[in-house]
């Protein structure tokens, strides 16, 4: 009786053990490397072998362990994506995650309240075996060097570096701001204000400086430049400040769409202004809320899908070959002619 009880306990323990790729290979009568290829996107597996493995997987209830596989192959499927919570287009993050998943990669997302907090992310990154990093924030040069020394590919989004060579994918911020300024000036606007994002945001700084420079070339000095958070509430507060000034603007250039939406709602609902008859408001990004009928925002739409594809292609090429030289790709945006501003031909 004691021996049968021991045997039963042993069988129960075996049944509780997780099924491994070795078990699948033995059941299917194939090599363990064939099982590994079966679960690797794009890997070559014959139809006959694939059918055997699938039958064994269904019979045994096997689920691949990505972490264990990365320890064996020394190649991770994790890509760290670092974004500033308040200052980055959320649609880009969503599309990036979907595109990485479609290529067999998983997203490890880091969100920061402010861009200046990015310094702390690297300390956390070392705790994970990541295949690469996509950063929509500015990292200190020493951390860029540390990632390079460890051969972890890094691609920046909308971040330009002069002092160190980096891989980057960007929308042409200066070109987009020139289009907006030219349209507003051609429509007769002369009292133009600018609503900036946080001072630690390089994207905001580039957009604001480009707009101010274009205005100067047109002989127009900004009525005022108001700094705000990259949020809806930040836009409302900025509109209140501009309205309380000595000379209310007849047009406002906002550093992103959410700021522009906040400005619009404050102007209409709190100040009783008509848009665009009394004041024109434009943004930048091409976010979905800006295109809702209530806003119909004039903005610059970033080519999100093209930028995502370029970032992933650039990253994967350097995962395969860390010695590739750095590369920068710049894409033009698209001027969206909405109803939030009086433009030259409207």
Coordinates of C-alpha atoms in Angstrom, one line a residue:
X1 CA 0.0 0.0 0.0
X2 CA 2.8 2.4 0.9
X3 CA 4.6 1.7 -2.4
X4 CA 1.4 2.4 -4.4
X5 CA 0.8 5.7 -2.5
X6 CA 4.4 6.8 -3.3
X7 CA 3.9 5.9 -6.9
X8 CA 0.6 7.8 -7.1
X9 CA 2.3 10.9 -5.5
X10 CA 5.1 10.7 -8.0
X11 CA 2.7 10.6 -10.9
X12 CA 0.8 13.5 -9.5
X13 CA 4.0 15.5 -9.3
X14 CA 4.9 14.6 -12.9
X15 CA 1.5 15.8 -14.0
X16 CA 2.0 19.1 -12.2
X17 CA 5.3 19.8 -14.0
X18 CA 5.1 22.4 -16.8
X19 CA 5.4 21.0 -20.3
X20 CA 8.7 22.0 -22.0
X21 CA 9.8 22.3 -25.6
X22 CA 11.7 19.1 -25.1
X23 CA 8.4 17.3 -24.3
X24 CA 6.9 18.7 -27.4
X25 CA 9.9 17.6 -29.5
X26 CA 9.7 14.1 -28.1
X27 CA 6.0 13.8 -28.7
X28 CA 6.2 15.2 -32.2
X29 CA 9.3 13.1 -33.1
X30 CA 11.3 16.2 -34.2
X31 CA 14.3 18.1 -32.9
X32 CA 14.1 20.7 -30.1
X33 CA 15.5 23.3 -32.5
X34 CA 12.5 22.6 -34.9
X35 CA 10.2 23.4 -32.0
X36 CA 12.1 26.6 -31.4
X37 CA 11.8 27.6 -35.0
X38 CA 8.1 26.9 -35.0
X39 CA 7.6 29.6 -32.4
X40 CA 10.0 32.1 -34.0
X41 CA 8.2 34.5 -36.5
X42 CA 9.6 34.2 -40.0
X43 CA 11.7 31.1 -39.3
X44 CA 11.6 28.2 -41.8
X45 CA 9.7 25.1 -40.9
X46 CA 8.3 22.6 -43.3
X47 CA 4.6 22.1 -43.5
X48 CA 4.9 18.4 -42.4
X49 CA 7.0 19.3 -39.4
X50 CA 4.7 22.2 -38.5
X51 CA 1.7 19.9 -38.5
X52 CA 3.5 17.4 -36.2
X53 CA 4.5 20.1 -33.8
X54 CA 1.0 21.7 -33.7
X55 CA -0.5 18.3 -33.0
X56 CA 1.9 17.7 -30.1
X57 CA 1.3 21.3 -28.8
X58 CA -2.4 20.8 -28.7
X59 CA -2.1 17.4 -27.1
X60 CA 0.3 18.5 -24.3
X61 CA -1.1 22.0 -23.8
X62 CA 2.3 23.6 -24.3
X63 CA 2.8 27.3 -23.9
X64 CA 6.3 28.7 -24.9
X65 CA 8.2 30.5 -22.2
X66 CA 9.7 33.7 -23.8
X67 CA 12.0 34.4 -20.8
X68 CA 13.4 30.9 -20.8
X69 CA 13.9 31.0 -24.6
X70 CA 15.8 34.3 -24.3
X71 CA 18.1 32.8 -21.7
X72 CA 18.9 29.9 -24.1
X73 CA 19.2 31.8 -27.3
X74 CA 20.7 34.9 -25.6
X75 CA 18.3 36.9 -27.7
X76 CA 15.4 38.8 -26.0
X77 CA 12.0 39.6 -27.5
X78 CA 11.6 42.6 -25.3
X79 CA 11.9 46.1 -26.6
X80 CA 11.9 49.0 -24.1
X81 CA 9.8 51.9 -25.2
X82 CA 10.4 55.1 -23.2
X83 CA 7.9 58.0 -23.5
X84 CA 7.1 61.2 -21.6
X85 CA 3.6 60.7 -20.2
X86 CA 2.5 64.3 -20.7
X87 CA 4.3 65.2 -23.9
X88 CA 4.0 62.3 -26.4
X89 CA 1.4 61.5 -29.0
X90 CA -0.4 58.4 -27.5
X91 CA -1.3 57.1 -30.9
X92 CA 2.3 56.7 -31.8
X93 CA 2.9 54.5 -28.7
X94 CA -0.2 52.4 -29.5
X95 CA 0.8 51.8 -33.2
X96 CA 4.4 51.1 -32.1
X97 CA 3.3 48.4 -29.7
X98 CA 1.1 46.8 -32.3
X99 CA 3.8 46.8 -34.9
X100 CA 6.4 45.3 -32.5
X101 CA 3.9 42.6 -31.6
X102 CA 3.3 41.8 -35.3
X103 CA 7.1 41.2 -35.6
X104 CA 7.2 38.8 -32.7
X105 CA 8.5 41.4 -30.2
X106 CA 7.1 42.5 -26.9
X107 CA 6.9 46.0 -25.5
X108 CA 8.3 47.0 -22.1
X109 CA 6.8 50.4 -21.6
X110 CA 8.3 53.1 -19.4
X111 CA 6.3 56.3 -19.0
X112 CA 7.6 59.5 -17.4
X113 CA 5.8 62.4 -15.9
X114 CA 8.4 64.8 -17.3
X115 CA 11.2 64.4 -19.9
X116 CA 13.8 65.4 -17.3
X117 CA 13.0 62.2 -15.4
X118 CA 14.5 60.1 -18.2
X119 CA 17.8 59.9 -16.4
X120 CA 16.3 57.3 -13.9
X121 CA 15.0 54.9 -16.6
X122 CA 18.4 53.5 -17.5
X123 CA 18.9 52.2 -14.0
X124 CA 15.7 50.1 -14.4
X125 CA 16.6 49.0 -18.0
X126 CA 19.6 47.0 -16.8
X127 CA 17.2 44.8 -14.8
X128 CA 15.8 43.4 -18.0
X129 CA 17.3 41.6 -21.0
X130 CA 16.0 44.0 -23.6
X131 CA 16.8 43.6 -27.3
X132 CA 16.6 47.3 -28.0
X133 CA 15.3 50.7 -26.9
X134 CA 12.9 53.1 -28.7
X135 CA 13.1 56.5 -26.8
X136 CA 10.7 59.4 -27.3
X137 CA 12.6 61.2 -24.6
X138 CA 16.1 62.8 -24.4
X139 CA 18.7 60.6 -22.6
X140 CA 22.0 61.9 -21.3
X141 CA 24.9 61.3 -23.6
X142 CA 26.6 59.0 -20.9
X143 CA 23.5 56.7 -21.0
X144 CA 23.6 56.7 -24.8
X145 CA 27.2 55.6 -24.5
X146 CA 26.4 52.9 -22.0
X147 CA 23.7 51.4 -24.2
X148 CA 26.2 51.4 -27.1
X149 CA 28.9 49.7 -25.1
X150 CA 26.5 46.9 -24.2
X151 CA 25.4 46.7 -27.8
X152 CA 21.8 47.5 -27.1
X153 CA 20.4 49.2 -30.2
X154 CA 18.8 52.6 -29.5
X155 CA 16.4 54.6 -31.8
X156 CA 15.2 58.0 -30.8
X157 CA 11.8 59.5 -32.0
X158 CA 11.6 63.2 -32.6
X159 CA 14.8 63.8 -30.7
X160 CA 17.9 65.4 -32.3
X161 CA 21.5 65.1 -30.9
X162 CA 24.3 67.3 -32.1
X163 CA 27.1 66.1 -29.7
X164 CA 26.8 62.3 -30.1
X165 CA 25.8 60.1 -33.1
X166 CA 22.4 58.5 -32.6
X167 CA 19.8 56.7 -34.6
X168 CA 16.6 58.8 -35.0
X169 CA 13.3 59.1 -36.7
X170 CA 11.7 62.5 -36.8
X171 CA 8.9 64.6 -38.2
X172 CA 10.2 67.9 -39.7
X173 CA 9.0 70.2 -36.9
X174 CA 10.5 73.3 -38.5
X175 CA 8.8 72.7 -41.8
X176 CA 5.5 72.2 -40.2
X177 CA 5.7 75.4 -38.2
X178 CA 6.7 77.4 -41.3
X179 CA 3.5 76.1 -43.0
X180 CA 1.3 77.2 -40.1
X181 CA 2.9 80.6 -39.7
X182 CA 2.8 81.3 -43.5
X183 CA -0.9 80.4 -43.6
X184 CA -1.9 82.5 -40.6
X185 CA 0.1 85.6 -41.9
X186 CA -1.3 85.2 -45.4
X187 CA -4.8 85.3 -43.9
X188 CA -4.0 88.6 -42.2
X189 CA -3.2 87.6 -38.6
X190 CA -0.8 90.0 -36.9
X191 CA -1.4 89.6 -33.2
X192 CA -0.1 86.0 -32.9
X193 CA 0.7 84.3 -29.6
X194 CA 2.5 81.0 -29.0
X195 CA 1.7 78.4 -26.3
X196 CA 4.7 76.3 -25.5
X197 CA 5.0 72.9 -23.8
X198 CA 7.2 72.2 -20.8
X199 CA 10.6 73.8 -20.9
X200 CA 12.4 70.4 -20.7
X201 CA 10.7 69.2 -23.9
X202 CA 13.0 69.4 -26.9
X203 CA 10.1 68.9 -29.3
X204 CA 8.3 71.9 -27.8
X205 CA 11.5 74.0 -27.9
X206 CA 12.1 73.2 -31.6
X207 CA 8.5 73.9 -32.5
X208 CA 8.3 77.2 -30.6
X209 CA 11.7 78.4 -31.9
X210 CA 10.8 77.5 -35.5
X211 CA 7.5 79.4 -35.2
X212 CA 9.1 82.4 -33.6
X213 CA 11.8 82.5 -36.2
X214 CA 9.3 82.3 -39.1
X215 CA 7.2 85.1 -37.5
X216 CA 10.3 87.3 -37.2
X217 CA 11.0 86.7 -40.9
X218 CA 7.5 87.9 -41.7
X219 CA 8.0 91.0 -39.5
X220 CA 5.6 89.8 -36.8
X221 CA 6.7 89.7 -33.1
X222 CA 4.7 87.2 -31.0
X223 CA 2.3 89.0 -28.6
X224 CA 3.4 86.6 -25.9
X225 CA 4.8 83.1 -25.4
X226 CA 3.1 81.2 -22.6
X227 CA 4.6 78.0 -21.1
X228 CA 2.2 75.3 -20.1
X229 CA 2.0 71.5 -19.5
X230 CA 1.3 69.4 -22.6
X231 CA -2.2 68.9 -21.4
X232 CA -5.8 70.0 -22.0
X233 CA -5.9 71.9 -18.7
X234 CA -2.6 73.5 -19.6
X235 CA -4.2 74.8 -22.8
X236 CA -7.2 76.3 -20.8
X237 CA -4.9 78.0 -18.4
X238 CA -2.7 79.4 -21.2
X239 CA -5.8 80.8 -22.9
X240 CA -6.9 82.6 -19.7
X241 CA -3.4 84.2 -19.4
X242 CA -3.5 85.4 -23.0
X243 CA -7.0 86.8 -22.7
X244 CA -6.0 88.7 -19.5
X245 CA -3.0 90.4 -21.3
X246 CA -3.0 93.9 -22.7
X247 CA -3.5 92.8 -26.3
X248 CA -5.6 89.7 -26.9
X249 CA -4.1 87.7 -29.8
X250 CA -6.1 87.1 -33.0
X251 CA -4.3 83.7 -33.5
X252 CA -2.6 81.2 -31.2
X253 CA 0.1 78.7 -32.3
X254 CA 0.1 75.7 -29.9
X255 CA 3.0 73.3 -29.5
X256 CA 0.7 70.3 -29.6
X257 CA -3.0 69.4 -30.3
X258 CA -4.0 68.9 -26.7
X259 CA -2.9 72.4 -25.8
X260 CA -4.9 73.7 -28.8
X261 CA -8.0 71.8 -27.8
X262 CA -7.8 73.3 -24.3
X263 CA -7.3 76.8 -25.7
X264 CA -10.4 76.3 -27.9
X265 CA -12.7 75.2 -25.1
X266 CA -11.6 78.0 -22.8
X267 CA -12.0 80.6 -25.6
X268 CA -15.5 79.3 -26.5
X269 CA -17.0 78.3 -23.2
X270 CA -15.4 80.6 -20.7
X271 CA -14.6 83.7 -22.7
X272 CA -17.4 83.6 -25.2
X273 CA -15.1 83.9 -28.3
X274 CA -16.0 82.6 -31.7
X275 CA -13.6 80.3 -33.5
X276 CA -12.3 81.2 -36.0
X277 CA -14.1 84.5 -36.4
X278 CA -12.7 86.1 -33.2
X279 CA -9.5 84.0 -32.8
X280 CA -7.7 81.3 -34.8
X281 CA -6.0 78.4 -33.0
X282 CA -3.7 75.8 -34.5
X283 CA -1.9 72.8 -33.1
X284 CA 0.7 70.1 -34.1
X285 CA 0.6 66.3 -34.1
X286 CA -2.6 65.3 -36.0
X287 CA -4.0 63.5 -33.0
X288 CA -7.5 61.9 -33.2
X289 CA -9.3 64.2 -30.8
X290 CA -8.2 67.2 -32.8
X291 CA -10.1 65.9 -35.8
X292 CA -13.4 65.4 -33.8
X293 CA -16.2 67.6 -35.3
X294 CA -16.3 69.8 -32.2
X295 CA -12.7 70.9 -32.8
X296 CA -11.8 70.3 -36.5
X297 CA -8.3 71.5 -35.7
X298 CA -5.9 73.1 -38.1
X299 CA -2.7 71.2 -37.3
X300 CA 0.3 69.4 -38.7
X301 CA -0.3 65.6 -38.9
X302 CA 2.8 63.6 -38.3
X303 CA 3.2 60.5 -40.6
X304 CA 2.9 58.1 -37.6
X305 CA 2.8 54.8 -39.6
X306 CA 5.8 55.7 -41.7
X307 CA 7.7 56.8 -38.6
X308 CA 6.9 53.6 -36.7
X309 CA 7.9 51.4 -39.6
X310 CA 11.2 53.3 -40.0
X311 CA 11.9 53.1 -36.2
X312 CA 11.3 49.4 -36.1
X313 CA 13.2 48.7 -39.3
X314 CA 16.2 50.7 -38.0
X315 CA 16.0 48.9 -34.6
X316 CA 15.8 45.4 -36.0
X317 CA 18.6 46.0 -38.4
X318 CA 20.8 46.9 -35.5
X319 CA 19.7 44.0 -33.4
X320 CA 21.0 41.8 -36.2
X321 CA 24.1 43.8 -36.7
X322 CA 25.1 46.1 -33.8
X323 CA 28.0 47.5 -35.8
X324 CA 25.8 49.3 -38.3
X325 CA 26.5 53.1 -38.6
X326 CA 24.0 55.5 -37.1
X327 CA 21.1 56.7 -39.3
X328 CA 18.7 59.6 -39.2
X329 CA 15.4 59.7 -41.1
X330 CA 13.3 62.9 -41.3
X331 CA 9.7 62.8 -42.6
X332 CA 7.5 65.7 -43.7
X333 CA 4.2 66.2 -41.9
X334 CA 0.9 67.1 -43.6
X335 CA -1.0 70.4 -43.2
X336 CA -4.5 69.6 -42.0
X337 CA -6.9 72.4 -43.0
X338 CA -9.6 72.4 -40.3
X339 CA -12.1 75.0 -39.1
X340 CA -10.2 76.2 -36.1
X341 CA -8.4 78.9 -37.9
X342 CA -8.8 81.4 -40.7
X343 CA -6.3 80.4 -43.3
X344 CA -5.1 82.1 -46.5
X345 CA -7.7 80.5 -48.8
X346 CA -10.6 80.0 -46.4

